[in-house]
Amino acid sequence: MRALRLPQLSSLRAFEHPGYLAVWLGALISNIGTWMETVSMGVYVTQETGRAEWTGGIVALSFLPSVVLSPLGGALADRFDRRAYVAVGITLQLVLAAVLTVLAFTGKLSVPIVGVVSLLNGCASTLTNPAFSAMLAELVPPRDLHSAMSLNSAQFNLGRIVGPLFAALVLQMGGAPWALFVNTLSFVAVLVALSRVRLPARDAEAKKETLWAGITRGISVARGDEDISLVLWGTLFVAALVAPFIGLVPVFAINVFGQGAAATSLLVACQGAGAVTAAVVVGTLADALGHRRLLGLAATSIGVVSALYWLSPTLTVAAAGIFVLGANYLMLMSGLHAFATSRVPRELQARVSSLYSMVLGGGYAAGVWALGALADRVGVRFVTISASVLFLALVVTLRLLSPRSFAGPQTSQG
């Protein structure tokens, strides 16, 4: 790794650790496939139904399980070998992707089936994600946790860039079944990467603790920490009011600009490009400004940036707008996640991460469905701009009532 001389920016320090790099590359390949499926199914549902409510509803189904299952996933992740646990979850997602592929090739795919598979896939990923996040924390020292979280978001968004471009090409040449087939194969990359890493042995005390005790302990720790509670509330409002821009991209491209899969892929890719750009510098900015101050700036600006994106008069302007929005969103969300998990010991990080996932997934599921449903009735621009302005008003109010929340000293244990 030293020969590559990549980690000159603090944002890239996690790449110094071979185990982290192996998992990062495997996850990148898998996410390229996942975004191929996401774009393909988003276009399919939008074109089949012509309704933003259906598009948002299908997206919501994949996040809805996080409301119920995230705390369970966090408690399980703190009881078992995380590498093996993640491998089981990835295998389940591979099987579901294979089912969707077979149905597409045989002409039996339908919108309700896409919804059912999305729900089941949401269950599998919800139970797996806390273990995956905690596993990343075990592959790097505490000082590199923010780098690890930001780079993990970067690989997700690199997939968001490459996946839609591949999806547009494959959809034009072979159709949705082949895009789904590539996604199925991509899960193998994560399994190969997991076979190349070793993690410390799990704490015996965590295994003795009952599942319910583990869940309630994680909730108790989060409630007792004022900063973690603030992070979770902030995550909820971002997820419900701003984050739906992700799931409603096909609606914006197709219903507003009158375009199709190519325009959808362009917007998704531009968002990913903005996020990757931000990931390269976010660690350095956090070191210079402090995590809390950077989060305050990102939270204050994202409402404005989101509103400007939805006001875009042309597809070209929208592409530029979603690039900036993607960068802002990554800075805010990766910072919130890293800040919350860094405030607890490693044996509790999966549980805190699961609470973050629960709030993010639940808020996003409710937000993307509700905004999609309202968009069908009063227009997508009016609804999404109103939500963005509401979020900005909430942030400004909090800044006036509690300035320390944005500018106080960082008290991280990480």
Short mmCIF file of N, CA and C in Angstrom, two decimals, residues 181-351:
data_model
loop_
_atom_site.label_atom_id
_atom_site.label_comp_id
_atom_site.label_asym_id
_atom_site.label_seq_id
_atom_site.Cartn_x
_atom_site.Cartn_y
_atom_site.Cartn_z
N PHE A 181 -28.82 -9.62 -14.35
CA PHE A 181 -27.86 -10.72 -14.33
C PHE A 181 -26.48 -10.25 -13.86
N VAL A 182 -26.05 -9.09 -14.35
CA VAL A 182 -24.76 -8.54 -13.92
C VAL A 182 -24.78 -8.25 -12.43
N ASN A 183 -25.90 -7.73 -11.93
CA ASN A 183 -26.00 -7.47 -10.50
C ASN A 183 -25.85 -8.75 -9.69
N THR A 184 -26.46 -9.83 -10.14
CA THR A 184 -26.35 -11.10 -9.44
C THR A 184 -24.90 -11.54 -9.32
N LEU A 185 -24.16 -11.45 -10.41
CA LEU A 185 -22.75 -11.85 -10.39
C LEU A 185 -21.91 -10.96 -9.49
N SER A 186 -22.29 -9.70 -9.36
CA SER A 186 -21.45 -8.74 -8.63
C SER A 186 -21.33 -9.06 -7.14
N PHE A 187 -22.30 -9.76 -6.58
CA PHE A 187 -22.23 -10.10 -5.16
C PHE A 187 -21.07 -11.04 -4.85
N VAL A 188 -20.63 -11.79 -5.84
CA VAL A 188 -19.51 -12.71 -5.63
C VAL A 188 -18.25 -11.94 -5.21
N ALA A 189 -18.09 -10.72 -5.70
CA ALA A 189 -16.89 -9.93 -5.38
C ALA A 189 -16.78 -9.67 -3.89
N VAL A 190 -17.90 -9.42 -3.22
CA VAL A 190 -17.87 -9.18 -1.78
C VAL A 190 -17.48 -10.46 -1.04
N LEU A 191 -18.03 -11.58 -1.47
CA LEU A 191 -17.70 -12.85 -0.82
C LEU A 191 -16.22 -13.17 -0.96
N VAL A 192 -15.64 -12.89 -2.11
CA VAL A 192 -14.21 -13.12 -2.31
C VAL A 192 -13.40 -12.20 -1.39
N ALA A 193 -13.80 -10.94 -1.29
CA ALA A 193 -13.08 -9.99 -0.43
C ALA A 193 -13.15 -10.41 1.03
N LEU A 194 -14.30 -10.87 1.48
CA LEU A 194 -14.45 -11.29 2.86
C LEU A 194 -13.55 -12.48 3.20
N SER A 195 -13.30 -13.33 2.20
CA SER A 195 -12.44 -14.49 2.44
C SER A 195 -10.98 -14.09 2.65
N ARG A 196 -10.64 -12.84 2.38
CA ARG A 196 -9.25 -12.38 2.46
C ARG A 196 -8.95 -11.57 3.73
N VAL A 197 -9.95 -11.39 4.60
CA VAL A 197 -9.71 -10.59 5.80
C VAL A 197 -9.93 -11.43 7.06
N ARG A 198 -9.28 -11.01 8.12
CA ARG A 198 -9.43 -11.62 9.43
C ARG A 198 -9.74 -10.53 10.44
N LEU A 199 -10.66 -10.84 11.36
CA LEU A 199 -11.08 -9.86 12.36
C LEU A 199 -10.74 -10.37 13.76
N PRO A 200 -10.61 -9.45 14.73
CA PRO A 200 -10.38 -9.87 16.12
C PRO A 200 -11.53 -10.73 16.62
N ALA A 201 -11.24 -11.59 17.60
CA ALA A 201 -12.27 -12.45 18.19
C ALA A 201 -13.32 -11.60 18.88
N ARG A 202 -14.57 -12.04 18.85
CA ARG A 202 -15.64 -11.29 19.48
C ARG A 202 -15.55 -11.37 20.98
N ASP A 203 -16.05 -10.33 21.66
CA ASP A 203 -16.07 -10.26 23.11
C ASP A 203 -17.05 -11.30 23.66
N ALA A 204 -16.58 -12.12 24.58
CA ALA A 204 -17.43 -13.18 25.13
C ALA A 204 -18.64 -12.61 25.85
N GLU A 205 -18.50 -11.41 26.45
CA GLU A 205 -19.62 -10.80 27.17
C GLU A 205 -20.78 -10.50 26.24
N ALA A 206 -20.47 -10.10 25.01
CA ALA A 206 -21.53 -9.78 24.06
C ALA A 206 -22.36 -11.02 23.73
N LYS A 207 -21.69 -12.19 23.69
CA LYS A 207 -22.41 -13.41 23.38
C LYS A 207 -23.30 -13.86 24.54
N LYS A 208 -22.90 -13.54 25.79
CA LYS A 208 -23.69 -13.92 26.95
C LYS A 208 -24.95 -13.07 27.08
N GLU A 209 -24.90 -11.86 26.58
CA GLU A 209 -26.02 -10.93 26.67
C GLU A 209 -27.17 -11.41 25.78
N THR A 210 -28.40 -11.36 26.29
CA THR A 210 -29.54 -11.74 25.48
C THR A 210 -29.74 -10.72 24.36
N LEU A 211 -30.44 -11.14 23.32
CA LEU A 211 -30.69 -10.23 22.21
C LEU A 211 -31.44 -8.99 22.66
N TRP A 212 -32.48 -9.20 23.46
CA TRP A 212 -33.26 -8.05 23.91
C TRP A 212 -32.43 -7.11 24.76
N ALA A 213 -31.59 -7.69 25.64
CA ALA A 213 -30.73 -6.85 26.47
C ALA A 213 -29.74 -6.07 25.60
N GLY A 214 -29.25 -6.71 24.54
CA GLY A 214 -28.33 -6.03 23.64
C GLY A 214 -29.00 -4.88 22.91
N ILE A 215 -30.25 -5.09 22.47
CA ILE A 215 -30.98 -4.04 21.78
C ILE A 215 -31.26 -2.87 22.71
N THR A 216 -31.77 -3.18 23.90
CA THR A 216 -32.12 -2.10 24.84
C THR A 216 -30.87 -1.37 25.33
N ARG A 217 -29.75 -2.06 25.45
CA ARG A 217 -28.52 -1.39 25.87
C ARG A 217 -28.09 -0.36 24.82
N GLY A 218 -28.16 -0.76 23.56
CA GLY A 218 -27.80 0.18 22.49
C GLY A 218 -28.70 1.41 22.49
N ILE A 219 -30.02 1.19 22.66
CA ILE A 219 -30.96 2.31 22.69
C ILE A 219 -30.68 3.20 23.90
N SER A 220 -30.40 2.58 25.04
CA SER A 220 -30.13 3.34 26.26
C SER A 220 -28.89 4.22 26.12
N VAL A 221 -27.85 3.66 25.51
CA VAL A 221 -26.62 4.43 25.31
C VAL A 221 -26.89 5.63 24.39
N ALA A 222 -27.63 5.40 23.33
CA ALA A 222 -27.94 6.50 22.39
C ALA A 222 -28.78 7.58 23.04
N ARG A 223 -29.77 7.18 23.83
CA ARG A 223 -30.63 8.16 24.49
C ARG A 223 -29.88 8.95 25.54
N GLY A 224 -28.89 8.30 26.17
CA GLY A 224 -28.14 8.97 27.23
C GLY A 224 -27.06 9.90 26.74
N ASP A 225 -26.76 9.88 25.45
CA ASP A 225 -25.74 10.75 24.88
C ASP A 225 -26.43 11.85 24.07
N GLU A 226 -26.32 13.07 24.52
CA GLU A 226 -27.02 14.18 23.87
C GLU A 226 -26.62 14.34 22.41
N ASP A 227 -25.33 14.14 22.11
CA ASP A 227 -24.87 14.32 20.74
C ASP A 227 -25.36 13.22 19.82
N ILE A 228 -25.39 11.97 20.29
CA ILE A 228 -25.91 10.88 19.48
C ILE A 228 -27.39 11.09 19.21
N SER A 229 -28.12 11.52 20.22
CA SER A 229 -29.55 11.80 20.04
C SER A 229 -29.76 12.88 18.99
N LEU A 230 -28.94 13.93 19.04
CA LEU A 230 -29.06 15.01 18.05
C LEU A 230 -28.77 14.50 16.65
N VAL A 231 -27.76 13.64 16.53
CA VAL A 231 -27.42 13.05 15.23
C VAL A 231 -28.59 12.25 14.69
N LEU A 232 -29.24 11.45 15.54
CA LEU A 232 -30.34 10.62 15.08
C LEU A 232 -31.55 11.46 14.66
N TRP A 233 -31.84 12.52 15.40
CA TRP A 233 -32.93 13.41 14.99
C TRP A 233 -32.60 14.10 13.68
N GLY A 234 -31.36 14.56 13.55
CA GLY A 234 -30.96 15.21 12.31
C GLY A 234 -31.04 14.26 11.13
N THR A 235 -30.62 13.02 11.34
CA THR A 235 -30.69 12.01 10.28
C THR A 235 -32.13 11.77 9.85
N LEU A 236 -33.04 11.73 10.80
CA LEU A 236 -34.46 11.50 10.48
C LEU A 236 -35.00 12.60 9.57
N PHE A 237 -34.71 13.84 9.90
CA PHE A 237 -35.25 14.95 9.11
C PHE A 237 -34.60 15.03 7.72
N VAL A 238 -33.29 14.76 7.64
CA VAL A 238 -32.64 14.72 6.33
C VAL A 238 -33.26 13.62 5.48
N ALA A 239 -33.44 12.45 6.09
CA ALA A 239 -33.96 11.29 5.36
C ALA A 239 -35.36 11.54 4.82
N ALA A 240 -36.20 12.19 5.61
CA ALA A 240 -37.60 12.36 5.21
C ALA A 240 -37.81 13.54 4.26
N LEU A 241 -37.02 14.60 4.42
CA LEU A 241 -37.30 15.83 3.69
C LEU A 241 -36.36 16.10 2.51
N VAL A 242 -35.12 15.61 2.59
CA VAL A 242 -34.14 15.90 1.55
C VAL A 242 -33.76 14.65 0.74
N ALA A 243 -33.46 13.55 1.43
CA ALA A 243 -32.96 12.34 0.77
C ALA A 243 -33.87 11.77 -0.31
N PRO A 244 -35.20 11.99 -0.29
CA PRO A 244 -36.03 11.46 -1.37
C PRO A 244 -35.63 11.90 -2.77
N PHE A 245 -34.77 12.90 -2.88
CA PHE A 245 -34.29 13.28 -4.22
C PHE A 245 -33.63 12.08 -4.90
N ILE A 246 -33.10 11.14 -4.13
CA ILE A 246 -32.42 9.97 -4.70
C ILE A 246 -33.42 9.06 -5.40
N GLY A 247 -34.47 8.68 -4.68
CA GLY A 247 -35.45 7.76 -5.26
C GLY A 247 -36.33 8.37 -6.32
N LEU A 248 -36.45 9.70 -6.32
CA LEU A 248 -37.34 10.36 -7.28
C LEU A 248 -36.62 10.84 -8.54
N VAL A 249 -35.36 10.45 -8.71
CA VAL A 249 -34.63 10.81 -9.93
C VAL A 249 -35.36 10.36 -11.19
N PRO A 250 -35.85 9.09 -11.26
CA PRO A 250 -36.56 8.70 -12.50
C PRO A 250 -37.79 9.57 -12.76
N VAL A 251 -38.48 9.99 -11.71
CA VAL A 251 -39.66 10.84 -11.87
C VAL A 251 -39.26 12.19 -12.45
N PHE A 252 -38.18 12.77 -11.93
CA PHE A 252 -37.70 14.06 -12.41
C PHE A 252 -37.28 13.97 -13.88
N ALA A 253 -36.54 12.91 -14.22
CA ALA A 253 -36.03 12.75 -15.58
C ALA A 253 -37.15 12.46 -16.58
N ILE A 254 -38.08 11.60 -16.20
CA ILE A 254 -39.10 11.14 -17.14
C ILE A 254 -40.32 12.06 -17.17
N ASN A 255 -40.86 12.38 -16.00
CA ASN A 255 -42.10 13.15 -15.95
C ASN A 255 -41.91 14.65 -16.12
N VAL A 256 -40.76 15.18 -15.67
CA VAL A 256 -40.53 16.63 -15.77
C VAL A 256 -39.81 17.00 -17.05
N PHE A 257 -38.73 16.28 -17.36
CA PHE A 257 -37.92 16.62 -18.53
C PHE A 257 -38.29 15.81 -19.77
N GLY A 258 -39.20 14.84 -19.62
CA GLY A 258 -39.63 14.07 -20.77
C GLY A 258 -38.56 13.18 -21.36
N GLN A 259 -37.59 12.76 -20.55
CA GLN A 259 -36.51 11.89 -20.99
C GLN A 259 -36.76 10.46 -20.52
N GLY A 260 -35.73 9.59 -20.64
CA GLY A 260 -35.89 8.20 -20.26
C GLY A 260 -34.72 7.68 -19.45
N ALA A 261 -34.30 6.44 -19.78
CA ALA A 261 -33.26 5.78 -19.01
C ALA A 261 -31.93 6.54 -19.06
N ALA A 262 -31.60 7.10 -20.22
CA ALA A 262 -30.32 7.80 -20.35
C ALA A 262 -30.26 9.02 -19.43
N ALA A 263 -31.34 9.79 -19.35
CA ALA A 263 -31.38 10.97 -18.48
C ALA A 263 -31.36 10.55 -17.01
N THR A 264 -32.08 9.48 -16.70
CA THR A 264 -32.06 8.97 -15.33
C THR A 264 -30.65 8.56 -14.92
N SER A 265 -29.97 7.84 -15.80
CA SER A 265 -28.60 7.41 -15.53
C SER A 265 -27.67 8.61 -15.37
N LEU A 266 -27.86 9.63 -16.20
CA LEU A 266 -27.02 10.82 -16.11
C LEU A 266 -27.15 11.49 -14.74
N LEU A 267 -28.37 11.68 -14.27
CA LEU A 267 -28.57 12.34 -12.99
C LEU A 267 -28.02 11.51 -11.84
N VAL A 268 -28.26 10.21 -11.88
CA VAL A 268 -27.73 9.34 -10.82
C VAL A 268 -26.21 9.36 -10.82
N ALA A 269 -25.61 9.31 -12.00
CA ALA A 269 -24.15 9.33 -12.10
C ALA A 269 -23.57 10.65 -11.62
N CYS A 270 -24.23 11.75 -11.92
CA CYS A 270 -23.74 13.07 -11.48
C CYS A 270 -23.82 13.20 -9.96
N GLN A 271 -24.86 12.65 -9.36
CA GLN A 271 -24.92 12.65 -7.91
C GLN A 271 -23.75 11.87 -7.32
N GLY A 272 -23.48 10.71 -7.91
CA GLY A 272 -22.36 9.89 -7.44
C GLY A 272 -21.04 10.61 -7.61
N ALA A 273 -20.86 11.31 -8.73
CA ALA A 273 -19.61 12.04 -8.97
C ALA A 273 -19.41 13.12 -7.91
N GLY A 274 -20.48 13.80 -7.55
CA GLY A 274 -20.38 14.82 -6.51
C GLY A 274 -20.00 14.21 -5.17
N ALA A 275 -20.59 13.06 -4.86
CA ALA A 275 -20.29 12.40 -3.59
C ALA A 275 -18.84 11.93 -3.53
N VAL A 276 -18.36 11.36 -4.62
CA VAL A 276 -16.97 10.90 -4.64
C VAL A 276 -16.00 12.06 -4.49
N THR A 277 -16.30 13.16 -5.17
CA THR A 277 -15.47 14.36 -5.04
C THR A 277 -15.41 14.83 -3.59
N ALA A 278 -16.57 14.82 -2.93
CA ALA A 278 -16.61 15.24 -1.53
C ALA A 278 -15.84 14.28 -0.63
N ALA A 279 -15.92 12.98 -0.93
CA ALA A 279 -15.25 11.99 -0.09
C ALA A 279 -13.74 12.18 -0.07
N VAL A 280 -13.17 12.70 -1.14
CA VAL A 280 -11.73 12.91 -1.22
C VAL A 280 -11.27 14.00 -0.26
N VAL A 281 -12.14 14.97 0.01
CA VAL A 281 -11.71 16.12 0.82
C VAL A 281 -12.39 16.20 2.18
N VAL A 282 -13.43 15.38 2.44
CA VAL A 282 -14.21 15.56 3.65
C VAL A 282 -13.38 15.31 4.91
N GLY A 283 -12.49 14.32 4.87
CA GLY A 283 -11.66 14.06 6.04
C GLY A 283 -10.75 15.21 6.37
N THR A 284 -10.15 15.80 5.35
CA THR A 284 -9.27 16.95 5.55
C THR A 284 -10.05 18.15 6.08
N LEU A 285 -11.26 18.38 5.56
CA LEU A 285 -12.10 19.46 6.05
C LEU A 285 -12.49 19.24 7.51
N ALA A 286 -12.79 17.98 7.84
CA ALA A 286 -13.16 17.67 9.23
C ALA A 286 -11.99 17.93 10.17
N ASP A 287 -10.77 17.59 9.74
CA ASP A 287 -9.60 17.85 10.56
C ASP A 287 -9.38 19.35 10.75
N ALA A 288 -9.65 20.13 9.69
CA ALA A 288 -9.40 21.57 9.74
C ALA A 288 -10.48 22.31 10.52
N LEU A 289 -11.75 21.95 10.32
CA LEU A 289 -12.86 22.69 10.92
C LEU A 289 -13.38 22.06 12.20
N GLY A 290 -13.13 20.75 12.37
CA GLY A 290 -13.78 20.01 13.43
C GLY A 290 -15.03 19.35 12.90
N HIS A 291 -15.31 18.12 13.36
CA HIS A 291 -16.45 17.38 12.84
C HIS A 291 -17.77 18.11 13.08
N ARG A 292 -17.93 18.67 14.26
CA ARG A 292 -19.20 19.30 14.59
C ARG A 292 -19.46 20.53 13.72
N ARG A 293 -18.44 21.35 13.52
CA ARG A 293 -18.61 22.55 12.71
C ARG A 293 -18.88 22.21 11.25
N LEU A 294 -18.18 21.19 10.73
CA LEU A 294 -18.41 20.77 9.35
C LEU A 294 -19.83 20.26 9.18
N LEU A 295 -20.32 19.49 10.16
CA LEU A 295 -21.69 19.00 10.09
C LEU A 295 -22.68 20.16 10.10
N GLY A 296 -22.40 21.18 10.89
CA GLY A 296 -23.29 22.34 10.92
C GLY A 296 -23.37 23.04 9.58
N LEU A 297 -22.23 23.21 8.94
CA LEU A 297 -22.20 23.86 7.62
C LEU A 297 -22.94 23.01 6.58
N ALA A 298 -22.69 21.70 6.61
CA ALA A 298 -23.33 20.82 5.63
C ALA A 298 -24.84 20.77 5.84
N ALA A 299 -25.29 20.75 7.11
CA ALA A 299 -26.72 20.71 7.40
C ALA A 299 -27.41 22.00 6.98
N THR A 300 -26.75 23.13 7.18
CA THR A 300 -27.34 24.41 6.82
C THR A 300 -27.46 24.60 5.32
N SER A 301 -26.47 24.12 4.58
CA SER A 301 -26.46 24.37 3.13
C SER A 301 -27.32 23.40 2.34
N ILE A 302 -27.58 22.20 2.86
CA ILE A 302 -28.21 21.18 2.02
C ILE A 302 -29.66 21.52 1.67
N GLY A 303 -30.37 22.22 2.54
CA GLY A 303 -31.73 22.63 2.20
C GLY A 303 -31.76 23.57 1.02
N VAL A 304 -30.81 24.51 1.00
CA VAL A 304 -30.72 25.46 -0.12
C VAL A 304 -30.33 24.75 -1.41
N VAL A 305 -29.32 23.90 -1.32
CA VAL A 305 -28.83 23.19 -2.50
C VAL A 305 -29.92 22.29 -3.07
N SER A 306 -30.66 21.62 -2.20
CA SER A 306 -31.74 20.74 -2.65
C SER A 306 -32.83 21.53 -3.37
N ALA A 307 -33.22 22.66 -2.81
CA ALA A 307 -34.26 23.48 -3.45
C ALA A 307 -33.81 23.97 -4.83
N LEU A 308 -32.55 24.37 -4.94
CA LEU A 308 -32.04 24.84 -6.23
C LEU A 308 -32.02 23.72 -7.27
N TYR A 309 -31.70 22.49 -6.82
CA TYR A 309 -31.72 21.36 -7.75
C TYR A 309 -33.12 21.14 -8.31
N TRP A 310 -34.13 21.14 -7.45
CA TRP A 310 -35.50 20.90 -7.91
C TRP A 310 -36.05 22.05 -8.76
N LEU A 311 -35.42 23.23 -8.66
CA LEU A 311 -35.83 24.37 -9.49
C LEU A 311 -35.18 24.36 -10.87
N SER A 312 -34.30 23.39 -11.14
CA SER A 312 -33.53 23.37 -12.39
C SER A 312 -34.45 23.47 -13.61
N PRO A 313 -34.18 24.42 -14.51
CA PRO A 313 -35.05 24.59 -15.68
C PRO A 313 -34.76 23.59 -16.80
N THR A 314 -33.54 23.03 -16.83
CA THR A 314 -33.16 22.09 -17.89
C THR A 314 -32.45 20.89 -17.28
N LEU A 315 -32.34 19.83 -18.06
CA LEU A 315 -31.64 18.63 -17.60
C LEU A 315 -30.17 18.93 -17.32
N THR A 316 -29.55 19.76 -18.12
CA THR A 316 -28.14 20.11 -17.91
C THR A 316 -27.93 20.80 -16.57
N VAL A 317 -28.80 21.76 -16.27
CA VAL A 317 -28.71 22.46 -14.99
C VAL A 317 -28.98 21.48 -13.85
N ALA A 318 -29.93 20.57 -14.04
CA ALA A 318 -30.24 19.58 -13.02
C ALA A 318 -29.04 18.68 -12.75
N ALA A 319 -28.30 18.31 -13.81
CA ALA A 319 -27.12 17.47 -13.64
C ALA A 319 -26.07 18.18 -12.79
N ALA A 320 -25.88 19.49 -13.04
CA ALA A 320 -24.94 20.26 -12.23
C ALA A 320 -25.44 20.39 -10.80
N GLY A 321 -26.75 20.60 -10.65
CA GLY A 321 -27.32 20.75 -9.32
C GLY A 321 -27.22 19.50 -8.48
N ILE A 322 -27.46 18.35 -9.10
CA ILE A 322 -27.41 17.11 -8.33
C ILE A 322 -25.96 16.70 -8.02
N PHE A 323 -25.01 17.19 -8.81
CA PHE A 323 -23.59 16.99 -8.49
C PHE A 323 -23.26 17.67 -7.15
N VAL A 324 -23.67 18.93 -7.02
CA VAL A 324 -23.43 19.67 -5.79
C VAL A 324 -24.21 19.06 -4.63
N LEU A 325 -25.45 18.67 -4.90
CA LEU A 325 -26.29 18.06 -3.87
C LEU A 325 -25.70 16.75 -3.40
N GLY A 326 -25.17 15.95 -4.33
CA GLY A 326 -24.54 14.69 -3.95
C GLY A 326 -23.34 14.89 -3.05
N ALA A 327 -22.55 15.93 -3.34
CA ALA A 327 -21.39 16.24 -2.50
C ALA A 327 -21.83 16.68 -1.11
N ASN A 328 -22.80 17.56 -1.06
CA ASN A 328 -23.31 18.05 0.23
C ASN A 328 -23.89 16.91 1.05
N TYR A 329 -24.66 16.03 0.39
CA TYR A 329 -25.31 14.91 1.08
C TYR A 329 -24.28 13.96 1.68
N LEU A 330 -23.21 13.65 0.94
CA LEU A 330 -22.20 12.75 1.47
C LEU A 330 -21.50 13.37 2.68
N MET A 331 -21.13 14.64 2.59
CA MET A 331 -20.47 15.30 3.72
C MET A 331 -21.33 15.22 4.98
N LEU A 332 -22.61 15.45 4.80
CA LEU A 332 -23.50 15.46 5.96
C LEU A 332 -23.73 14.06 6.51
N MET A 333 -24.09 13.10 5.65
CA MET A 333 -24.49 11.79 6.15
C MET A 333 -23.31 10.95 6.63
N SER A 334 -22.19 10.97 5.92
CA SER A 334 -21.03 10.21 6.40
C SER A 334 -20.50 10.82 7.69
N GLY A 335 -20.59 12.15 7.81
CA GLY A 335 -20.16 12.81 9.03
C GLY A 335 -21.06 12.46 10.21
N LEU A 336 -22.37 12.46 10.00
CA LEU A 336 -23.29 12.08 11.07
C LEU A 336 -23.04 10.65 11.54
N HIS A 337 -22.87 9.74 10.59
CA HIS A 337 -22.65 8.34 10.92
C HIS A 337 -21.35 8.15 11.70
N ALA A 338 -20.27 8.73 11.19
CA ALA A 338 -18.97 8.58 11.84
C ALA A 338 -18.96 9.22 13.22
N PHE A 339 -19.58 10.39 13.35
CA PHE A 339 -19.60 11.09 14.62
C PHE A 339 -20.34 10.28 15.68
N ALA A 340 -21.47 9.69 15.31
CA ALA A 340 -22.25 8.91 16.27
C ALA A 340 -21.51 7.65 16.70
N THR A 341 -20.96 6.90 15.75
CA THR A 341 -20.29 5.64 16.10
C THR A 341 -18.99 5.86 16.84
N SER A 342 -18.34 7.01 16.62
CA SER A 342 -17.06 7.26 17.29
C SER A 342 -17.24 7.60 18.77
N ARG A 343 -18.45 7.83 19.20
CA ARG A 343 -18.69 8.23 20.59
C ARG A 343 -18.92 7.04 21.52
N VAL A 344 -18.87 5.83 21.01
CA VAL A 344 -19.09 4.65 21.85
C VAL A 344 -17.96 3.65 21.65
N PRO A 345 -17.75 2.73 22.60
CA PRO A 345 -16.73 1.68 22.44
C PRO A 345 -17.05 0.79 21.25
N ARG A 346 -16.06 0.08 20.76
CA ARG A 346 -16.24 -0.73 19.56
C ARG A 346 -17.31 -1.80 19.73
N GLU A 347 -17.45 -2.34 20.94
CA GLU A 347 -18.45 -3.40 21.12
C GLU A 347 -19.87 -2.88 21.00
N LEU A 348 -20.05 -1.56 20.99
CA LEU A 348 -21.38 -0.97 20.84
C LEU A 348 -21.58 -0.28 19.50
N GLN A 349 -20.55 -0.26 18.67
CA GLN A 349 -20.63 0.51 17.43
C GLN A 349 -21.66 -0.06 16.46
N ALA A 350 -21.80 -1.38 16.40
CA ALA A 350 -22.80 -1.96 15.49
C ALA A 350 -24.20 -1.57 15.92
N ARG A 351 -24.44 -1.50 17.24
CA ARG A 351 -25.78 -1.14 17.71
C ARG A 351 -26.09 0.33 17.45
#
